[in-house]
């Protein structure tokens, strides 16, 4: 019966849009490869996420995760692999404008603002995902970039004729393509590969369209591959769907067979009766089979044979193989993204990869090498132990700690100031507050600063400490400590700061000893007598927002030489207006913005009647 139906679908496909029928993604194959290479890793994280979600449900008023109001920028780099001789603007070598438009359409789909050409009467509303994909503006070597890098794939065996080999031997394999176009650092950029075709299939709007890896895949495999046609196909949802996988979403019909029909025994996903354990592990996408063979698309007045009740909207979901032109996400899918993507890939939300280089770059420098580093880890199979957030001045770095997908018990960030917020200046003799976050397990925390710049961390240089700090009901732990850089510190020189978090006996912790489960991270600080201009501030001293980043959203100020006609408008990163607040003159050319802002990233436009300036504002 299934074969007969698909033959009928092929006949019908001439009357269906390119969005409908005979299109699929390679995510399931990617999962199989991940599970084969790392048995049990994905399933372990599924259990962790289920536990986190259950704890949040039981403690809704307890501490929140990292996704909040506002929109987080995710820097992306597009590696475009074209055949030999393909000119820019041809089928397999899309223009920069086409790629920018493609990403913007995906952003609108995440924001729930995309203008679909048609929409079912009972479609409802799409949940808003607080992320925005932005082409990189600086490369890993701190050079300006468009975020689009073009490579001649014709240098790879089989690429000119067949593109990428994924489900066959036709074309260049994945490793060869990544050898030609290596990843940019995964902590700072999401890597997208746009290829000509998969497996010698040149059809731009049918067949295998693309795939992406789960957040809990190894760094080296955390990426997405897209067929070139998706960039310009009208109303194409492929990338919005695939980056959904990259943020941690399964297919809504996970466990069922994508091309089954309702009469087939494998159409409905298996069920335990617990929605958090079944199919996509999201409770507001009801149990249902794949929409791949369903045409016309059923309405909410029609029976869902998997539940015995009417459909409730899953037939329109972006993570289904829906034949609906308009597609959407749910709030529950947003919760899962918060739980998984922000747990493992949160560094992308604080990366500077999408921040334009300043006209006068700040020289940071690198501290002297440490005389010793951690000697090893006794329990290398641990999950998510170590610092997951470090905040001090301009340092604002999120990470996943130690886990098998990124098994580094020691991370030296001191040479990575271009892509990550891992450097700050500290005023001498002025109190400083540091926050070190961690997850899942009670941990002990230590912070040292090599004030005398001799490469060692002495007892007098221990600036923050906490023993066996308990995590809260959501599994989040935090050390907050205050210290004062002494006048004896070496001034105006890059100094090494070492941050350690470990679920170990506090008595055994040293700056260079053996770790039990956790991780050590090194950062760069300078002790100064006067703060220099921060990279996130404007290039001159007029119409400047400060402090930036700021810890609370009701203490944001503007420095203005002429504040008589100041006007302010604040937008989120999708471009939607948040507020047009008034300002209050507090004296000496300083004006307070009268607006309470939630945590997140905003664009603030300031005008004084003759000049305009737009700046990014970060509320931590």
XYZ file of C-alpha atoms in Angstrom:
620
model
C 0.000 0.000 0.000
C 2.802 2.389 0.854
C 4.450 2.043 -2.555
C 1.142 2.617 -4.336
C 0.519 5.778 -2.317
C 3.969 7.189 -3.009
C 3.532 6.534 -6.713
C 0.296 8.473 -6.497
C 2.114 11.227 -4.636
C 4.657 11.418 -7.434
C 1.868 11.843 -9.960
C 0.206 14.479 -7.796
C 3.433 16.339 -7.152
C 3.143 18.283 -10.397
C 0.242 20.167 -8.810
C 1.884 20.686 -5.441
C 4.244 23.481 -4.483
C 7.977 22.893 -4.152
C 7.409 22.873 -0.402
C 5.269 19.745 -0.713
C 6.163 16.073 -1.161
C 9.363 14.246 -1.960
C 11.620 16.384 0.237
C 13.412 15.125 3.302
C 16.301 15.909 5.591
C 19.276 13.765 6.529
C 18.920 14.278 10.285
C 17.989 10.671 11.064
C 21.103 9.410 9.288
C 23.177 11.974 11.183
C 21.734 10.670 14.461
C 22.582 7.092 13.536
C 26.158 8.104 12.769
C 26.383 10.039 16.043
C 25.056 7.103 18.051
C 27.462 4.701 16.355
C 30.467 6.926 17.054
C 29.402 7.825 20.612
C 27.121 5.096 21.977
C 24.759 6.315 24.675
C 25.873 9.970 24.580
C 22.671 11.357 23.066
C 20.453 9.199 25.270
C 22.299 10.390 28.376
C 21.602 13.988 27.442
C 17.954 13.204 26.746
C 17.676 11.951 30.329
C 19.460 15.042 31.647
C 17.105 17.321 29.711
C 14.040 15.413 30.890
C 15.236 15.838 34.474
C 15.913 19.556 33.982
C 12.501 20.064 32.405
C 10.744 18.156 35.195
C 12.534 20.233 37.833
C 11.508 23.461 36.117
C 7.913 22.273 35.952
C 7.938 21.472 39.657
C 9.672 24.742 40.577
C 8.386 27.363 38.137
C 9.453 30.273 40.343
C 13.028 29.127 40.837
C 16.063 30.386 38.945
C 15.666 30.640 35.185
C 17.846 29.395 32.369
C 19.876 31.487 29.981
C 17.187 32.159 27.333
C 15.249 35.257 28.376
C 13.458 38.218 26.833
C 15.369 39.895 24.052
C 17.040 38.130 21.142
C 20.410 36.415 21.088
C 22.614 36.692 18.027
C 24.123 33.459 16.724
C 27.152 34.179 14.499
C 27.217 31.951 11.426
C 29.779 31.374 8.715
C 28.614 30.064 5.352
C 31.153 27.879 3.557
C 29.935 27.892 -0.056
C 31.403 25.005 -2.064
C 30.892 25.632 -5.776
C 31.878 23.545 -8.811
C 34.807 24.655 -10.932
C 34.005 27.650 -13.095
C 30.681 28.497 -11.427
C 30.400 32.277 -11.436
C 28.835 34.151 -8.524
C 25.117 34.467 -9.188
C 24.772 31.137 -10.981
C 22.860 28.076 -9.764
C 25.584 26.648 -7.543
C 27.288 29.875 -6.470
C 24.667 32.085 -4.846
C 25.276 35.795 -4.344
C 25.925 37.364 -0.955
C 22.538 39.081 -1.152
C 20.778 35.767 -1.812
C 22.461 34.178 1.201
C 21.660 37.156 3.418
C 18.020 37.039 2.320
C 17.883 33.299 2.989
C 19.096 33.698 6.571
C 16.750 36.621 7.143
C 13.772 34.516 6.053
C 14.779 31.881 8.604
C 15.037 34.595 11.268
C 11.521 35.752 10.444
C 10.278 32.177 10.776
C 11.864 31.988 14.247
C 10.381 35.373 15.164
C 6.908 34.357 13.965
C 6.806 37.283 11.523
C 7.331 35.539 8.192
C 4.759 36.547 5.542
C 3.515 33.173 4.295
C 1.683 33.313 0.941
C -1.149 31.227 2.375
C -2.155 29.960 5.783
C -4.802 27.542 7.038
C -7.701 29.167 8.872
C -6.877 27.195 12.036
C -3.098 27.684 11.805
C -2.933 29.713 15.023
C 0.235 31.486 16.167
C 3.866 30.436 16.038
C 5.945 30.614 19.184
C 8.758 33.163 19.057
C 12.296 31.831 19.381
C 14.642 34.486 20.835
C 17.510 33.866 18.430
C 18.758 35.615 15.329
C 21.268 34.163 12.880
C 23.814 36.782 11.816
C 26.634 36.428 9.310
C 30.034 36.752 10.954
C 31.666 40.168 10.779
C 35.077 39.056 12.044
C 36.963 35.867 11.266
C 38.956 33.749 13.750
C 42.087 35.809 12.977
C 40.290 39.074 13.757
C 39.989 40.199 10.157
C 36.810 41.755 8.799
C 34.644 39.282 6.884
C 31.284 39.009 5.157
C 30.742 35.655 6.865
C 30.579 33.990 3.432
C 33.637 32.064 2.252
C 33.747 30.537 -1.227
C 35.730 27.433 -2.155
C 36.317 25.678 -5.463
C 34.875 22.222 -4.854
C 36.215 21.111 -8.217
C 39.497 20.340 -6.502
C 37.723 17.426 -4.769
C 37.261 14.122 -6.543
C 33.693 13.759 -7.833
C 32.377 17.131 -6.669
C 31.905 18.819 -10.051
C 29.636 16.052 -11.313
C 27.919 14.860 -8.136
C 28.368 17.352 -5.306
C 28.501 15.738 -1.865
C 28.242 12.000 -1.255
C 25.964 11.401 1.711
C 23.581 8.521 1.040
C 25.654 7.070 -1.794
C 29.243 7.002 -3.034
C 28.560 9.660 -5.674
C 30.509 12.835 -4.989
C 33.047 14.148 -2.491
C 32.608 12.885 1.033
C 31.952 15.006 4.105
C 35.503 14.758 5.433
C 36.979 15.905 2.119
C 34.681 18.940 1.983
C 35.566 19.919 5.543
C 39.232 19.434 4.715
C 38.833 22.007 1.955
C 36.694 24.308 4.126
C 37.633 23.780 7.791
C 35.320 24.697 10.635
C 35.670 28.078 12.219
C 35.823 27.660 16.038
C 32.573 26.082 17.202
C 32.431 28.165 20.391
C 32.181 31.357 18.320
C 30.457 30.381 15.058
C 27.862 27.978 13.710
C 29.268 26.441 10.527
C 26.946 26.115 7.506
C 28.033 24.370 4.319
C 26.141 25.219 1.122
C 26.891 22.560 -1.480
C 25.792 22.131 -5.079
C 23.840 18.884 -4.621
C 23.693 15.618 -2.700
C 24.482 12.260 -4.299
C 24.416 13.525 -7.916
C 20.791 14.725 -7.609
C 20.649 18.216 -9.194
C 16.957 18.815 -8.420
C 16.868 22.079 -6.426
C 13.557 21.492 -4.632
C 13.232 17.751 -4.070
C 15.088 14.823 -2.551
C 17.559 15.234 0.292
C 17.594 18.971 1.028
C 20.006 19.195 3.947
C 20.849 18.076 7.459
C 22.188 19.399 10.738
C 23.731 17.904 13.848
C 22.310 17.894 17.359
C 23.909 20.228 19.947
C 25.227 17.191 21.829
C 27.251 15.979 18.866
C 31.025 16.374 18.947
C 32.294 19.873 18.173
C 33.946 18.590 14.993
C 30.538 17.422 13.684
C 28.355 20.270 14.936
C 27.375 21.811 11.599
C 24.758 21.936 8.865
C 24.941 20.992 5.174
C 22.437 22.547 2.753
C 21.674 21.945 -0.904
C 22.229 25.149 -2.896
C 18.616 25.234 -4.082
C 17.248 25.925 -0.593
C 18.837 29.383 -0.647
C 16.522 30.663 -3.370
C 13.539 28.282 -3.325
C 10.432 30.400 -2.592
C 9.263 30.114 1.036
C 11.727 27.298 1.683
C 11.675 26.050 5.281
C 14.636 23.672 5.023
C 17.138 25.728 6.966
C 14.647 26.815 9.642
C 13.875 23.094 10.072
C 17.521 22.007 10.100
C 18.697 24.658 12.525
C 15.811 23.494 14.700
C 17.685 20.182 14.885
C 20.904 22.077 15.626
C 19.109 23.667 18.592
C 18.009 20.277 19.918
C 14.632 19.533 18.323
C 13.681 16.075 17.082
C 11.156 15.450 14.332
C 7.686 15.601 15.854
C 7.095 12.040 14.598
C 10.390 10.660 15.965
C 10.136 6.891 16.242
C 7.678 6.664 13.355
C 8.550 6.190 9.684
C 8.607 9.429 7.725
C 7.040 8.055 4.509
C 4.452 5.766 6.120
C 0.741 6.316 5.516
C -1.878 6.305 8.297
C -2.830 2.662 7.635
C 0.756 1.460 8.129
C 1.773 0.040 11.527
C 4.844 2.302 11.641
C 2.954 5.539 10.922
C 2.393 6.455 14.585
C 5.433 6.832 16.853
C 5.564 4.376 19.759
C 4.269 5.722 23.049
C 4.847 5.169 26.748
C 1.950 7.430 27.660
C 4.409 10.043 28.983
C 4.709 12.927 26.530
C 8.110 14.040 27.863
C 9.514 10.625 26.934
C 7.737 10.054 23.614
C 8.583 11.017 20.003
C 10.085 14.554 20.139
C 9.866 14.756 23.964
C 7.794 17.941 23.687
C 4.338 17.913 25.239
C 2.580 20.563 23.141
C 3.293 18.758 19.865
C 0.748 15.971 20.100
C 1.593 12.422 19.057
C 1.170 12.103 15.303
C 2.676 10.471 12.266
C 4.759 12.268 9.682
C 2.996 14.749 7.438
C 5.072 13.619 4.462
C 2.263 11.598 2.841
C -0.654 13.729 4.058
C -2.199 15.759 1.265
C -4.311 17.781 1.545
C -2.940 18.812 4.926
C -5.503 17.819 7.577
C -7.187 20.551 9.602
C -7.833 20.676 13.331
C -11.335 19.395 12.596
C -9.995 16.091 11.292
C -9.028 12.960 13.184
C -5.451 12.303 14.242
C -5.374 8.511 14.099
C -2.439 8.373 16.525
C -4.389 10.015 19.371
C -7.990 9.182 18.471
C -8.804 12.905 18.773
C -8.712 15.801 16.335
C -5.410 17.332 15.297
C -4.182 20.185 17.491
C -1.655 21.834 15.171
C 1.228 19.373 14.858
C 0.372 18.964 11.171
C 1.614 22.543 10.652
C 4.784 22.181 12.710
C 8.174 23.162 11.298
C 9.747 19.972 12.672
C 7.191 17.745 10.964
C 7.522 16.797 7.303
C 4.539 19.038 6.786
C 3.067 19.818 3.382
C 1.635 23.042 4.787
C 3.058 26.168 3.165
C 2.892 28.022 6.499
C 4.718 26.293 9.344
C 5.285 27.094 12.999
C 7.006 26.228 16.260
C 5.497 25.715 19.713
C 6.353 27.099 23.140
C 7.329 23.604 24.271
C 9.893 23.400 21.501
C 11.271 26.716 22.737
C 11.600 25.222 26.219
C 13.566 22.287 24.844
C 15.904 24.665 23.013
C 16.489 26.496 26.269
C 17.181 23.227 28.047
C 19.550 21.642 25.499
C 20.976 24.238 23.104
C 21.617 26.771 25.855
C 23.131 24.069 28.032
C 25.718 22.987 25.459
C 26.050 25.756 22.866
C 25.408 28.887 24.913
C 28.864 30.226 23.994
C 27.373 31.136 20.610
C 25.068 33.634 22.330
C 27.981 35.552 23.876
C 30.362 35.215 20.924
C 31.728 38.373 19.304
C 31.814 36.695 15.895
C 28.917 38.822 14.597
C 30.190 42.057 16.158
C 31.799 44.509 13.770
C 35.453 45.199 14.425
C 36.029 48.619 16.005
C 37.745 51.267 13.916
C 40.520 51.378 16.515
C 40.928 47.821 17.851
C 41.905 47.475 21.486
C 45.296 45.809 21.949
C 44.783 43.061 24.515
C 47.976 41.025 24.487
C 48.537 37.587 25.987
C 49.597 36.862 29.575
C 52.851 35.101 30.317
C 52.547 31.342 30.174
C 51.494 29.627 33.372
C 54.270 27.687 35.075
C 51.903 24.735 35.405
C 48.471 23.612 34.272
C 46.065 20.945 35.557
C 47.724 17.559 35.297
C 44.653 15.574 34.280
C 41.211 14.377 35.254
C 40.421 11.233 37.222
C 36.851 10.740 35.920
C 36.867 11.556 32.189
C 33.343 10.226 31.623
C 31.681 13.012 33.606
C 29.017 15.308 32.202
C 28.722 19.094 32.509
C 31.121 19.657 35.390
C 33.183 22.830 35.540
C 32.440 26.517 34.908
C 29.507 27.154 32.566
C 29.464 30.933 32.955
C 32.110 33.447 33.986
C 31.259 37.137 34.344
C 33.653 39.848 35.474
C 33.613 43.348 34.000
C 33.638 42.855 30.218
C 34.229 39.105 30.557
C 30.987 37.312 29.730
C 31.655 33.741 28.651
C 29.231 30.834 28.543
C 30.276 27.236 27.952
C 29.216 23.672 28.737
C 32.007 22.729 31.111
C 33.579 19.302 30.691
C 31.586 16.672 28.787
C 32.486 13.837 26.385
C 31.570 15.937 23.339
C 34.187 18.521 24.349
C 36.497 16.599 26.696
C 38.828 19.423 27.695
C 39.597 19.620 31.385
C 41.743 22.721 30.717
C 40.706 25.555 28.370
C 43.030 28.504 27.748
C 40.906 31.410 26.510
C 43.690 33.992 26.779
C 44.416 34.002 23.031
C 40.752 34.088 21.968
C 39.752 37.663 22.751
C 38.709 38.388 19.168
C 35.867 35.862 19.119
C 34.858 35.656 22.777
C 34.322 38.087 25.655
C 37.232 36.746 27.688
C 39.139 39.951 28.534
C 38.504 42.842 30.897
C 40.205 45.756 32.584
C 40.020 46.073 36.378
C 40.470 49.336 38.250
C 43.167 49.112 40.878
C 41.963 49.495 44.487
C 38.327 49.274 43.344
C 35.980 46.413 44.371
C 35.204 43.951 41.575
C 32.452 41.327 41.480
C 32.911 37.983 39.761
C 30.226 35.394 39.071
C 31.035 31.773 38.265
C 28.107 29.569 37.297
C 27.854 25.804 36.989
C 25.135 23.184 36.536
C 23.896 19.764 37.566
C 26.205 18.999 40.523
C 27.273 20.736 43.720
C 30.766 22.070 43.024
C 33.654 23.926 44.612
C 35.012 27.031 42.900
C 38.371 28.805 42.977
C 39.577 31.944 41.157
C 43.186 33.165 41.070
C 44.754 36.223 39.395
C 48.499 36.245 38.764
C 48.917 39.794 40.081
C 52.733 39.710 40.092
C 52.846 38.245 36.559
C 55.339 35.506 37.413
C 53.330 32.652 35.887
C 52.385 31.056 39.212
C 49.251 31.300 41.338
C 50.254 31.969 44.922
C 48.051 31.749 47.996
C 47.814 35.544 48.161
C 46.441 35.574 44.595
C 43.345 33.501 45.394
C 40.587 36.099 44.880
C 37.407 33.990 45.123
C 36.559 30.685 46.743
C 33.495 28.587 47.518
C 33.282 25.036 48.842
C 30.646 22.507 47.761
C 28.191 25.153 46.585
C 24.754 23.602 46.179
C 22.789 23.793 42.940
C 19.220 25.070 43.114
C 16.022 23.246 42.186
C 16.774 23.777 38.494
C 20.280 22.366 38.809
C 22.006 25.775 38.578
C 24.784 26.840 40.933
C 26.499 30.210 41.313
C 29.443 31.670 43.186
C 29.354 35.454 43.566
C 32.423 37.015 45.144
C 33.943 40.480 45.548
C 37.650 41.263 45.521
C 39.857 44.346 45.163
C 42.925 44.388 42.867
C 45.838 45.598 45.024
C 48.155 48.502 44.296
C 51.029 46.001 44.243
C 49.651 44.332 41.091
C 51.586 44.715 37.851
C 49.704 47.467 36.013
C 48.652 47.826 32.366
C 49.866 44.324 31.558
C 47.900 41.226 30.511
C 47.557 39.013 33.586
C 46.287 35.449 33.738
C 43.102 34.716 35.678
C 42.391 31.056 36.425
C 38.847 29.825 37.156
C 38.270 26.299 38.486
C 35.050 24.434 39.267
C 35.065 20.782 40.301
C 32.911 18.285 42.157
C 35.873 17.291 44.286
C 36.979 17.293 47.901
C 37.732 20.999 48.500
C 40.850 20.092 50.466
C 42.413 18.564 47.340
C 41.902 21.540 45.013
C 44.956 23.432 43.772
C 45.554 25.660 40.762
C 47.542 22.976 38.922
C 46.488 19.689 40.475
C 44.525 16.699 39.288
C 40.842 17.396 38.680
C 38.193 14.897 39.688
C 35.388 15.745 37.230
C 35.604 19.434 36.410
C 37.401 22.007 34.347
C 39.863 24.898 34.582
C 39.557 27.991 32.369
C 42.115 30.796 31.944
C 41.171 34.398 31.083
C 42.989 37.715 30.571
C 42.676 40.767 32.830
C 44.570 44.048 33.063
C 44.780 46.026 36.280
C 44.648 49.708 35.311
C 44.344 53.127 36.894
C 41.879 54.392 34.249
C 39.414 52.335 32.246
C 39.910 52.458 28.491
C 37.159 52.526 25.888
C 35.325 49.221 25.703
C 34.975 47.529 22.366
C 31.184 47.539 22.673
C 31.059 51.325 23.016
C 30.898 53.748 20.122
C 34.067 54.985 18.478
C 33.698 58.543 19.830
C 32.512 60.005 23.081
C 29.144 61.340 21.919
C 25.819 59.501 22.100
C 27.483 56.653 23.976
C 25.509 54.071 25.963
C 27.022 52.995 29.251
C 27.578 50.784 31.129
C 27.492 48.169 28.406
C 27.031 45.295 29.126
C 24.960 46.157 32.183
C 23.633 43.886 34.905
C 20.234 45.557 35.384
C 17.979 46.958 32.687
C 16.868 50.086 34.566
C 20.328 51.647 34.935
C 21.295 52.512 31.368
C 22.681 55.961 30.576
C 23.697 58.046 27.569
C 26.687 60.374 27.343
C 25.667 63.234 25.058
C 27.369 66.526 24.287
C 24.011 67.984 23.268
C 21.053 66.376 24.994
C 18.439 69.010 24.210
C 16.580 66.969 21.576
C 17.538 63.436 22.542
C 15.269 60.723 21.177
C 15.715 57.022 21.874
C 14.194 53.951 20.253
C 14.941 50.398 21.381
C 14.429 47.337 19.180
C 15.047 43.654 19.682
C 17.420 41.812 17.374
C 14.610 40.850 14.995
C 14.007 44.563 14.358
C 10.764 44.844 16.321
C 10.325 48.040 18.321
C 10.451 47.409 22.069
C 10.134 50.961 23.399
C 10.654 54.659 22.661
C 11.509 55.811 26.173
C 12.052 59.280 27.549
C 15.360 60.333 29.090
C 16.150 62.239 32.279
C 19.003 64.725 32.599
C 21.124 63.707 35.590
C 23.800 66.348 34.978
C 27.249 66.654 33.411
C 26.065 65.503 29.994
C 24.616 62.248 31.347
C 21.037 61.158 30.577
C 19.189 58.205 32.084
C 17.040 56.042 29.799
C 13.669 55.690 31.526
C 12.949 52.099 30.611
C 13.119 48.749 32.404
C 14.634 46.180 30.033
C 14.718 42.436 30.518
C 17.910 40.452 30.023
C 18.880 40.124 26.379
C 20.444 41.939 23.436
C 18.937 45.112 21.977
C 19.664 47.713 19.314
C 19.378 51.267 20.660
C 19.044 54.168 18.224
C 19.858 57.606 19.630
C 19.265 60.922 17.866
C 19.992 64.483 18.987
C 18.332 66.126 15.997
C 21.485 66.391 13.914
C 23.250 63.070 14.473
C 22.065 59.484 14.758
C 23.861 56.534 16.280
C 22.813 52.909 16.691
C 24.524 50.711 19.277
C 24.085 47.205 20.581
C 23.085 47.038 24.259
C 23.562 43.882 26.312
C 21.540 43.374 29.502
C 23.197 40.529 31.414
